Amino acid sequence: MAVALIVAAGRGERLGSDRPKALVTLGGRPMLEWSVEALRSVPAIERIVVALPAGALGDAPEGTVAVAGGAVRSASVREALRACPEGDPVVVHDAARPLAPARLFERALAQLERSGADAAIAAAPVSDTIKEVDPSDGRTVTRTLDRARLWAVQTPQVFRRDALERALIGAGDDVLTAATDDAWLVEQAGGRVEVVESSPANIKITTPTDLTLAELLLAEARV
Ligand code: CTP
Ligand code: MG
């Protein structure tokens, strides 16, 4: 059976609220609850572990297992994985993406099974043109990337347990700090990662503007 790890241990500095970002109200309840509700409705998932700031363990939703997160995101994933010794595959999801639908978790799990890959990760095709600039002056364009090959990566990310364990448990703190997503750690270890096409509406709440946008998207979904 599958297990799900939700990382919710960040402080939300860019959002600037009075509490951890995962506990900020969205659509009338703590942001974290939206992800828990979606995951609860996925039959393949038998357990949900939530990494929270050490002072907020009492705020874990009912029926989930709470664990204190680490100093950086991937360290929080590692703590949650350690708190959940069994279960394969492992779904990793950011509490900061409260709009991920249950169907997306199911599609990612199904693609992992079908493909035999080490990881299947939600991502949206890039719609902006992406250019590289010279780091020495920060503005001279050096290259325009081929947009057709670019994907903006999201969560959920679904892993074969052994691949995630190999990537995370053995990684030093410097590598964990450099990782903006766990799939990169699996790629570094030689694993095969596939994208699962997702909607750009599965936004990450980073700034107050994102929170406003998420409220609008939720209101629209309820009509
Ligand atoms: N996260 C975590 N442990 C950390 C850092 C981040 O569990 N030490 C989680 C966040 O709770 C969030 C996800 O990783 O669900 C993505 O991180 P981000 O959007 O950067 O959230 P914060 O770190 O909370 O925000 P900020 O960087 O603005 O402080
Ligand atoms: Mg952060």
Coordinates of C-alpha atoms and ligand atoms in Angstrom, one line a residue, residues 7-14 21 70-73 76 94-96 204, ligand 1:
V7 CA 5.8 18.6 4.2
A8 CA 4.3 21.5 6.2
A9 CA 7.3 22.5 8.4
G10 CA 8.2 25.7 6.6
R11 CA 7.8 29.1 8.3
G12 CA 6.2 30.9 5.3
E13 CA 8.5 33.9 5.5
R14 CA 7.5 35.2 2.1
K21 CA 2.1 28.8 6.2
G70 CA 13.9 19.5 9.5
A71 CA 15.9 22.7 8.7
V72 CA 15.3 22.5 5.0
R73 CA 12.5 21.0 2.9
S76 CA 11.5 17.4 6.4
D94 CA 3.9 20.2 -0.3
A95 CA 1.2 21.6 2.0
A96 CA 1.9 24.8 0.1
K204 CA 2.3 26.9 -4.9
Ligands
CTP1 N1 9.0 22.9 4.1 C1 9.2 22.0 5.2 N2 10.3 22.1 5.9 C2 11.2 23.2 5.7 C3 11.0 24.1 4.7 C4 9.8 23.9 3.9 O1 8.4 21.1 5.4 N3 12.3 23.3 6.5 C5 7.7 22.8 3.3 C6 6.8 23.9 3.4 O2 6.0 23.8 4.6 C7 6.0 23.9 2.1 C8 7.0 23.2 1.2 O3 8.1 22.7 2.0 O4 4.9 23.1 2.2 C9 7.6 24.2 0.1 O5 8.4 25.2 0.8 P1 8.1 26.8 0.7 O6 7.0 27.0 -0.3 O7 9.4 27.4 0.5 O8 7.5 27.1 2.1 P2 8.1 27.9 3.3 O9 9.5 27.4 3.5 O10 7.2 27.7 4.5 O11 8.1 29.4 2.8 P3 9.3 30.5 2.8 O12 10.4 29.9 2.0 O13 8.7 31.7 2.3 O14 9.6 30.7 4.3

